mmCIF file of C-alpha atoms and ligand atoms in Angstrom:
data_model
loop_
_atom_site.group_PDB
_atom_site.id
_atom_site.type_symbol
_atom_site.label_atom_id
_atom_site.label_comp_id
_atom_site.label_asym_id
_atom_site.label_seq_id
_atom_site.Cartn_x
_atom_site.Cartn_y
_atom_site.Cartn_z
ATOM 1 C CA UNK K 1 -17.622 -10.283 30.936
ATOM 2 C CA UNK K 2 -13.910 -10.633 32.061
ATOM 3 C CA UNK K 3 -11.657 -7.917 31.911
ATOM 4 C CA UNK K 4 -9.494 -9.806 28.384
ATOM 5 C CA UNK K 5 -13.345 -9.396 26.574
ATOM 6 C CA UNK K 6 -14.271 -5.625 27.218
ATOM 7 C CA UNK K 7 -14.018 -3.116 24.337
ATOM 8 C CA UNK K 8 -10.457 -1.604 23.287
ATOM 9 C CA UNK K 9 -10.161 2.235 22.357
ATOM 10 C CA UNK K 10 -7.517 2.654 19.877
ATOM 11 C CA UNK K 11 -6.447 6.635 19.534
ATOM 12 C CA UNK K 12 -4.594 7.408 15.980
ATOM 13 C CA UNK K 13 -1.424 8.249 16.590
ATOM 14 C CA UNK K 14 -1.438 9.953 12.431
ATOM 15 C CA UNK K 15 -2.104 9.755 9.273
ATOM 16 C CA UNK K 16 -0.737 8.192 5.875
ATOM 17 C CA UNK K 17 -0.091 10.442 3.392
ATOM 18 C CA UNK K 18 0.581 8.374 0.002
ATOM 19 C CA UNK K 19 0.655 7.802 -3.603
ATOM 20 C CA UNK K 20 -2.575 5.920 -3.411
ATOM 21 C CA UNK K 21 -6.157 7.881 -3.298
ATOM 22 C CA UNK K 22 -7.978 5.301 -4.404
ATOM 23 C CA UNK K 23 -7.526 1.248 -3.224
ATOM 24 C CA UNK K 24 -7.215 -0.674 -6.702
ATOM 25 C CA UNK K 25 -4.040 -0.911 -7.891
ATOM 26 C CA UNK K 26 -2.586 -0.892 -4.437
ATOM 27 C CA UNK K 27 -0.163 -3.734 -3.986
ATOM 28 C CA UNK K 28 -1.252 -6.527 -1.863
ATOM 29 C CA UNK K 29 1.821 -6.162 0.717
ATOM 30 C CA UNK K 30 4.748 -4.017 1.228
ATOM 31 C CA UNK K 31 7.641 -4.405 -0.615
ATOM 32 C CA UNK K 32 6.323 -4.966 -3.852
ATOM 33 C CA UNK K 33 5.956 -1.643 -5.440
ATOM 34 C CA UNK K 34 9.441 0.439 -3.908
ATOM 35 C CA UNK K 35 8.394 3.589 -5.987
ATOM 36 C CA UNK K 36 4.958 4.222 -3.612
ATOM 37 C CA UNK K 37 5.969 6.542 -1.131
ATOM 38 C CA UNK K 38 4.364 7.811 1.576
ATOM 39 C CA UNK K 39 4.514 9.803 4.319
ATOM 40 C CA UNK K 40 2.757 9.392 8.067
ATOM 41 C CA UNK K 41 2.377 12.767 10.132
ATOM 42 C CA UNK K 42 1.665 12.536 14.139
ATOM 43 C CA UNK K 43 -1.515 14.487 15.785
ATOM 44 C CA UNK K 44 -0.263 16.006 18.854
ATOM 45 C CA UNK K 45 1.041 14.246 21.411
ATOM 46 C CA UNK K 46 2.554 11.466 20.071
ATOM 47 C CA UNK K 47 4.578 14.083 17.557
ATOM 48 C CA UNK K 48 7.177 14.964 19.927
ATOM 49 C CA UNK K 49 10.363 14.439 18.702
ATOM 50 C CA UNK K 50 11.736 12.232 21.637
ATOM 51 C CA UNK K 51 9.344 9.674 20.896
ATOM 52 C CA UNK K 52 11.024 9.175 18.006
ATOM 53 C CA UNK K 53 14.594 9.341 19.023
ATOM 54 C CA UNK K 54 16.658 6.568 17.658
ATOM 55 C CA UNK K 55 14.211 5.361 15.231
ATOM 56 C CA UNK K 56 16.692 6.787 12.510
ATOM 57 C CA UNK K 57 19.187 4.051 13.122
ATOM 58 C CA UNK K 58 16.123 1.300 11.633
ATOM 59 C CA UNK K 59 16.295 0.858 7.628
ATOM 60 C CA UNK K 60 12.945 -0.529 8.026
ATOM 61 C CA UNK K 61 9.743 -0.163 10.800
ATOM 62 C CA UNK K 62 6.323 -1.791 11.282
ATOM 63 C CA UNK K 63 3.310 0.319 10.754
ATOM 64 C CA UNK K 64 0.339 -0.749 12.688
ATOM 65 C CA UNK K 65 -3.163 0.717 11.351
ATOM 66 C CA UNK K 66 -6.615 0.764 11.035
ATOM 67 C CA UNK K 67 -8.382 -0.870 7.573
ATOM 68 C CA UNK K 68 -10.527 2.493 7.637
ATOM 69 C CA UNK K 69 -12.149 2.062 4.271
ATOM 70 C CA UNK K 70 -13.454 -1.964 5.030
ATOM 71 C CA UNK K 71 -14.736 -0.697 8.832
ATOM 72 C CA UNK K 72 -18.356 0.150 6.915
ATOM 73 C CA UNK K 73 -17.962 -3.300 4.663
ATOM 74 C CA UNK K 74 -17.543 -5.818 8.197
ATOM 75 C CA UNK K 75 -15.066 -8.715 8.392
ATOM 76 C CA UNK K 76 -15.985 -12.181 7.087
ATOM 77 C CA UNK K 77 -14.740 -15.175 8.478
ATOM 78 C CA UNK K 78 -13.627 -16.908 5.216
ATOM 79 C CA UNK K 79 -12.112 -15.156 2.350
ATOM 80 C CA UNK K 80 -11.159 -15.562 -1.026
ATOM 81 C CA UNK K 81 -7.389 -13.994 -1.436
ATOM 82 C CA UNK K 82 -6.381 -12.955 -4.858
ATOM 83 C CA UNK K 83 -3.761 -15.556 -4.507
ATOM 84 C CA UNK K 84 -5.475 -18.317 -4.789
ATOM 85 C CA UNK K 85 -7.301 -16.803 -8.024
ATOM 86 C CA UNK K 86 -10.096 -15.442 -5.780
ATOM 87 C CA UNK K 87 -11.324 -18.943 -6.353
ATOM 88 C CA UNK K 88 -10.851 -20.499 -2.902
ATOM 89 C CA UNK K 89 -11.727 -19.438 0.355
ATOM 90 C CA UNK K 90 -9.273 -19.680 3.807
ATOM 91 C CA UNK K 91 -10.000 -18.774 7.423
ATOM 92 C CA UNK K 92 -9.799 -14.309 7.812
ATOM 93 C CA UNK K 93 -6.899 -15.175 10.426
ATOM 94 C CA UNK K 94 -5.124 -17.411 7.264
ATOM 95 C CA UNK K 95 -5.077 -14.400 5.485
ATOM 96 C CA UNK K 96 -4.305 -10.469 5.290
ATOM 97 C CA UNK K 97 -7.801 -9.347 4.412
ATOM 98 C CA UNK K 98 -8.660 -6.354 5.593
ATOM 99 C CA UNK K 99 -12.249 -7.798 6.115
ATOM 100 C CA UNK K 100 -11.370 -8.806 9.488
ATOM 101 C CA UNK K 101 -12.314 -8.373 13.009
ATOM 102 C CA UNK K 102 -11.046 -4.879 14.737
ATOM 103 C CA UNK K 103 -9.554 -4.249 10.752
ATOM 104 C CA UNK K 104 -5.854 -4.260 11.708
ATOM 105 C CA UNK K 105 -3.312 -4.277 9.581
ATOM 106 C CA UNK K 106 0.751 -4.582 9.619
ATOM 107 C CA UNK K 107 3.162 -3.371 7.360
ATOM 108 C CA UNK K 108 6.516 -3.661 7.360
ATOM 109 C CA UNK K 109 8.231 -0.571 5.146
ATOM 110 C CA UNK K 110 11.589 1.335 4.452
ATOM 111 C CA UNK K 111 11.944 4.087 6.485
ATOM 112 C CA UNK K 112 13.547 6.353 4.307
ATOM 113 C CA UNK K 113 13.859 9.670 6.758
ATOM 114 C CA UNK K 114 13.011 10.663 9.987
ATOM 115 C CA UNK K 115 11.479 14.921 9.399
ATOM 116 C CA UNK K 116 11.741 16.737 12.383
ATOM 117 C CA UNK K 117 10.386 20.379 11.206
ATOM 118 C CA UNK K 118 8.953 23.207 13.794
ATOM 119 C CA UNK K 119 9.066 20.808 16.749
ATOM 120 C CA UNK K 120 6.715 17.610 15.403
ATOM 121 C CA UNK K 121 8.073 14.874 13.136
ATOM 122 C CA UNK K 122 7.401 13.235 9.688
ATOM 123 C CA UNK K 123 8.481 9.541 8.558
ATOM 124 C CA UNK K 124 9.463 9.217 4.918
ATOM 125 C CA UNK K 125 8.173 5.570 3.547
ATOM 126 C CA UNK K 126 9.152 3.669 0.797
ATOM 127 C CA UNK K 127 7.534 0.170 -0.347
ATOM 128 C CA UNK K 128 4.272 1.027 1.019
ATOM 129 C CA UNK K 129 0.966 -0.599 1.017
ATOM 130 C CA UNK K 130 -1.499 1.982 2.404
ATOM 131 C CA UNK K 131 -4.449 3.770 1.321
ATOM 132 C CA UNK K 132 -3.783 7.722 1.404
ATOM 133 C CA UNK K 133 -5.605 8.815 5.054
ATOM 134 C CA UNK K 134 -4.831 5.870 6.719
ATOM 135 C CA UNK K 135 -5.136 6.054 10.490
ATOM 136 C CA UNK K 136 -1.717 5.158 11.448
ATOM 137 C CA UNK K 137 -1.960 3.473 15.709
ATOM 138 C CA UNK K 138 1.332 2.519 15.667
ATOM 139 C CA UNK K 139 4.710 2.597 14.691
ATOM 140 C CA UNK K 140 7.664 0.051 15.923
ATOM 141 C CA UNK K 141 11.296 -0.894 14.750
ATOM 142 C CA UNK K 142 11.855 -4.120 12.625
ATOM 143 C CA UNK K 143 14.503 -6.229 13.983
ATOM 144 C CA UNK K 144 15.516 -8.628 11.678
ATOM 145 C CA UNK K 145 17.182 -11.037 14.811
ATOM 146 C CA UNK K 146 13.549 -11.771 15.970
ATOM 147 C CA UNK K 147 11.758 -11.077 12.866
ATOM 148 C CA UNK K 148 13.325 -12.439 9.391
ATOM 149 C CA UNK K 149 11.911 -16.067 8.959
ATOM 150 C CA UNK K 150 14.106 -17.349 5.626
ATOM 151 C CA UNK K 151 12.681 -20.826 6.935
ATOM 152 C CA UNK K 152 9.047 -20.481 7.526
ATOM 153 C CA UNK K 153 6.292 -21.917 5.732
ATOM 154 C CA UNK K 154 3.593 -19.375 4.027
ATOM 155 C CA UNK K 155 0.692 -21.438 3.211
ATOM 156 C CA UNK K 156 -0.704 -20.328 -0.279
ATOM 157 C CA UNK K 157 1.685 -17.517 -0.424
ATOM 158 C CA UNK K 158 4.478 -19.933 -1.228
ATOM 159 C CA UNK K 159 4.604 -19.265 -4.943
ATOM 160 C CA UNK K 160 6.338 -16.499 -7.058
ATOM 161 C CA UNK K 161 3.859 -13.758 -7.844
ATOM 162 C CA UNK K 162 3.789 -14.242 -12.000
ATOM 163 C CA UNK K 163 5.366 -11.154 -13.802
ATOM 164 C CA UNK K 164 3.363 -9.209 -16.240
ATOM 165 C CA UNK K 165 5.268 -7.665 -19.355
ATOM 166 C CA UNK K 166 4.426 -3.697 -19.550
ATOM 167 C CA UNK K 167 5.058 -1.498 -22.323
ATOM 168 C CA UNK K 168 4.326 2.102 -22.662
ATOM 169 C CA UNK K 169 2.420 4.249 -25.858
ATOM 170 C CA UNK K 170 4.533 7.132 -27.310
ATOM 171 C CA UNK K 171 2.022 9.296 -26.176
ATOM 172 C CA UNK K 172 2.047 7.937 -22.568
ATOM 173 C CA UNK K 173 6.285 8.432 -22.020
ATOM 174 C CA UNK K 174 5.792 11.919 -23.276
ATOM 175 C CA UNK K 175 3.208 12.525 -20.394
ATOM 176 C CA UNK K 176 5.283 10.791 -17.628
ATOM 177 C CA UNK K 177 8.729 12.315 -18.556
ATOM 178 C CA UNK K 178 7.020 15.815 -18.396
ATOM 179 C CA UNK K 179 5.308 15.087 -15.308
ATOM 180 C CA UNK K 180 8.406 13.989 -13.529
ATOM 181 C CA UNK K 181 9.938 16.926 -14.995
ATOM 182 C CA UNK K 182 7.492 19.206 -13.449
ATOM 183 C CA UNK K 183 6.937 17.070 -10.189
ATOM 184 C CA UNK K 184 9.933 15.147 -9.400
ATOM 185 C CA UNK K 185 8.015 11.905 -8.874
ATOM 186 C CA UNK K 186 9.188 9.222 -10.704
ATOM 187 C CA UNK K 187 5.654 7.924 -12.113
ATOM 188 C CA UNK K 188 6.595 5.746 -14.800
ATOM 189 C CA UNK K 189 8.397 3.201 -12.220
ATOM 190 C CA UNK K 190 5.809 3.787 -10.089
ATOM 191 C CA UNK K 191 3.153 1.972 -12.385
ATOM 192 C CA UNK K 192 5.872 0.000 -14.176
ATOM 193 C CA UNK K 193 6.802 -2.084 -10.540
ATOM 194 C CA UNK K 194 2.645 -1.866 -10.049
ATOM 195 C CA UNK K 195 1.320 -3.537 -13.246
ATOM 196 C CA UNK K 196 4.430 -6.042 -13.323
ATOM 197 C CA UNK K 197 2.533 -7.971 -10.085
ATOM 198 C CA UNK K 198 -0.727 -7.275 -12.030
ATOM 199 C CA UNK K 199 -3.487 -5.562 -9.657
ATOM 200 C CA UNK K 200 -6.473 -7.086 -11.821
ATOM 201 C CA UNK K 201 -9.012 -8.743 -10.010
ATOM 202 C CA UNK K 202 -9.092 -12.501 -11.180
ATOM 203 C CA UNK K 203 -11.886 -12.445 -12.822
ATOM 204 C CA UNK K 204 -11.383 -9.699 -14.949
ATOM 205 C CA UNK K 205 -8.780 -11.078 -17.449
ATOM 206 C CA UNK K 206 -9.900 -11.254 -20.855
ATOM 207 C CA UNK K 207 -7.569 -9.356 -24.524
ATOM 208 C CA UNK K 208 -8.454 -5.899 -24.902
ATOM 209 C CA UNK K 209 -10.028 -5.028 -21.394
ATOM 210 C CA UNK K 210 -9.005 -1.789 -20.118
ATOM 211 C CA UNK K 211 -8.258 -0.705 -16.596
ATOM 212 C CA UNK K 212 -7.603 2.413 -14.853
ATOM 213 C CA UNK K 213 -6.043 3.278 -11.731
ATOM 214 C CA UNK K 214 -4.950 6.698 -9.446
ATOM 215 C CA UNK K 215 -1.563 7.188 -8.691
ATOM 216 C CA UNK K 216 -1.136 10.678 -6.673
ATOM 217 C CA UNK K 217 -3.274 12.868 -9.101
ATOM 218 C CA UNK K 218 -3.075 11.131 -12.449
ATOM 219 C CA UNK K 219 -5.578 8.814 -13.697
ATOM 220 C CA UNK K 220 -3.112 6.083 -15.508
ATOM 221 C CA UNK K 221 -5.127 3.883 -18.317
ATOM 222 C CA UNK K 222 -3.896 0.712 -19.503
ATOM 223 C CA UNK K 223 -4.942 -2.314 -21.374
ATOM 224 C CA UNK K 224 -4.937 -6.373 -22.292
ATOM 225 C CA UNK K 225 -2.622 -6.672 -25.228
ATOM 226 C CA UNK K 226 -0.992 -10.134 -26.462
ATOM 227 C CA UNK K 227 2.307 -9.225 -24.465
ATOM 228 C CA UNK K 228 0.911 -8.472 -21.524
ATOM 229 C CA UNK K 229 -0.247 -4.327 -20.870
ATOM 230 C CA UNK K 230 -0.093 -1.699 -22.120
ATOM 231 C CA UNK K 231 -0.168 1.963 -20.656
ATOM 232 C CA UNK K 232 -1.602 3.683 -23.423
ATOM 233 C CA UNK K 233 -3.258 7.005 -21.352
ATOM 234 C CA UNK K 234 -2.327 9.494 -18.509
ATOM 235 C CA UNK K 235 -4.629 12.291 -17.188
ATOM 236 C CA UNK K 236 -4.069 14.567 -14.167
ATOM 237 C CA UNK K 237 -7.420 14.665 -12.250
ATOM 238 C CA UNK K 238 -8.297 16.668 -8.616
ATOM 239 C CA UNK K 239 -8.249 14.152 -6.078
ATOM 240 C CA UNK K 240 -11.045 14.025 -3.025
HETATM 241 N N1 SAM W 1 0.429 -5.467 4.842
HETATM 242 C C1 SAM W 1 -0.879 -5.278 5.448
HETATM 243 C C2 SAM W 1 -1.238 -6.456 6.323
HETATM 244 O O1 SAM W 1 -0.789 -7.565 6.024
HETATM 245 O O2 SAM W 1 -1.954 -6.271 7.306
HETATM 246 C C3 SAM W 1 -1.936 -5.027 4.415
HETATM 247 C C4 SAM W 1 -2.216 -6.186 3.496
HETATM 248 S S1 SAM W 1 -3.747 -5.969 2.631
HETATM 249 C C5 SAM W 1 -3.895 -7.468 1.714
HETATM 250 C C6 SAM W 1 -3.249 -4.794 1.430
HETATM 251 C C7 SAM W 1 -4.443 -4.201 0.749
HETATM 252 O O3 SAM W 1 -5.214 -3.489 1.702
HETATM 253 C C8 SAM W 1 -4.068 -3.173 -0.299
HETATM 254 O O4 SAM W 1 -3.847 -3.792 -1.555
HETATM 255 C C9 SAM W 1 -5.289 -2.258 -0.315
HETATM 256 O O5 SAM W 1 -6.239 -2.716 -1.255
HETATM 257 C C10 SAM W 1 -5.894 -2.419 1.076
HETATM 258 N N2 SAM W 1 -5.727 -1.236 1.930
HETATM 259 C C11 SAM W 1 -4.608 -0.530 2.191
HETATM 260 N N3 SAM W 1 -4.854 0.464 3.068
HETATM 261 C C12 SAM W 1 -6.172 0.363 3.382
HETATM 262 C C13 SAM W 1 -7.036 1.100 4.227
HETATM 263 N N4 SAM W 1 -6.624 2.139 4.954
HETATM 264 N N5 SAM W 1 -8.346 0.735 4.289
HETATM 265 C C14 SAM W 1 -8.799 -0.320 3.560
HETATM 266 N N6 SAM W 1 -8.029 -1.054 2.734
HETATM 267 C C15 SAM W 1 -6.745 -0.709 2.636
#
């Protein structure tokens, strides 16, 4: 075996902290959803503040991290992406599965604030796409020079994700306007900007179905009506 084919150790460098406990409902990339926030805390030693330094002058960064809840599940080497109606399959390296080999994964998010509290430092994330407890490995600048392709081709990803219309019970606005009161997280847009790119698997479509999804620690129920959904039920829940 040549030295390019031995075994890699990869050593977290942190954790995600985020709005999503549980993985449906999650958007399928960054960007999307602006209301899930996040935040990734450093173990020690890659929390010292100077390896940070500078990073607050970047709107946006690139976290690198590890698929952690697919490791058990393997990678596959075709998949079916939900954009392509989870009908037909493309090559694992056409895609952003996280069924892949090594389970890496890239996001590119708004970094909203650089914490430095009692010597180690937080990063504030907006537009995120991450599991809560997400092994975080790296963490690097965007530059937009290098990086922002207006011209490139995307494959399958070419096309406008369809919008979903999404209306809200009486009963549901009372429970996320008292919940924000109490919390100070904005929940409604939270599931508003998630159901509008509709996190339904493909074959799951049919009038009347209901769905339910965790955001932070509220169970948020909606269903199939002729408009599109509708949230009709929110419950707060203890979260693993
Ligand atoms: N932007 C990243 C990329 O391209 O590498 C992730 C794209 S992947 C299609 C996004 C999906 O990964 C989310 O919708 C969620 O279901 C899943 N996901 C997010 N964090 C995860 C984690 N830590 N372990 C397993 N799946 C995760």
């Amino acid at each position: 075996m040549n030295q390019s084919q031995q075994d890699i150790v990869l050593t977290p460098i942190g954790r995600v902290f985020s709005c999503w406990p549980e993985k449906f409902g999650i958007p399928k990339q960054p960007g999307l959803v602006m209301e899930a926030t996040a935040t990734v805390e450093f173990f020690p030693p890659y929390d010292r503040e100077e390896m940070f330094r500078g990073l607050e002058d970047f709107s946006h960064i690139w976290v690198v991290f590890l698929f952690h809840d697919t490791v058990s599940e393997g990678w596959k080497p075709t998949v079916r992406p939900p954009r392509l109606g989870g009908q037909k399959r493309v090559g694992v390296f056409a895609s952003r599965s996280p069924h892949r080999p090594n389970h890496l994964g890239m996001s590119v998010v708004r970094l909203v604030r650089v914490v430095v509290a009692n010597g180690s430092v937080k990063l504030e994330l907006a537009g995120v796409d991450l599991l809560d407890g997400t092994p975080v490995v790296d963490i690097k600048p965007y530059i937009p020079y290098a990086e922002s392709l207006p011209n490139a081709s995307c494959g399958f990803t070419m096309e406008a994700i369809p919008e979903v219309a999404v209306s809200f019970t009486t009963a549901a606005e009372r429970f996320l306007a008292e919940y924000q009161q109490r919390t100070g997280r904005n929940l409604r847009e939270l599931v508003y900007q998630t159901l509008i790119s509709d996190p339904r698997p493909a074959s799951q479509r049919s009038i009347g179905r209901e769905y339910g999804a965790l955001f932070w620690n509220v169970n948020v129920r909606w269903r199939v009506v002729d408009q599109g959904f509708e949230v009709f039920d929110s419950e707060e829940v203890t979260v693993k």
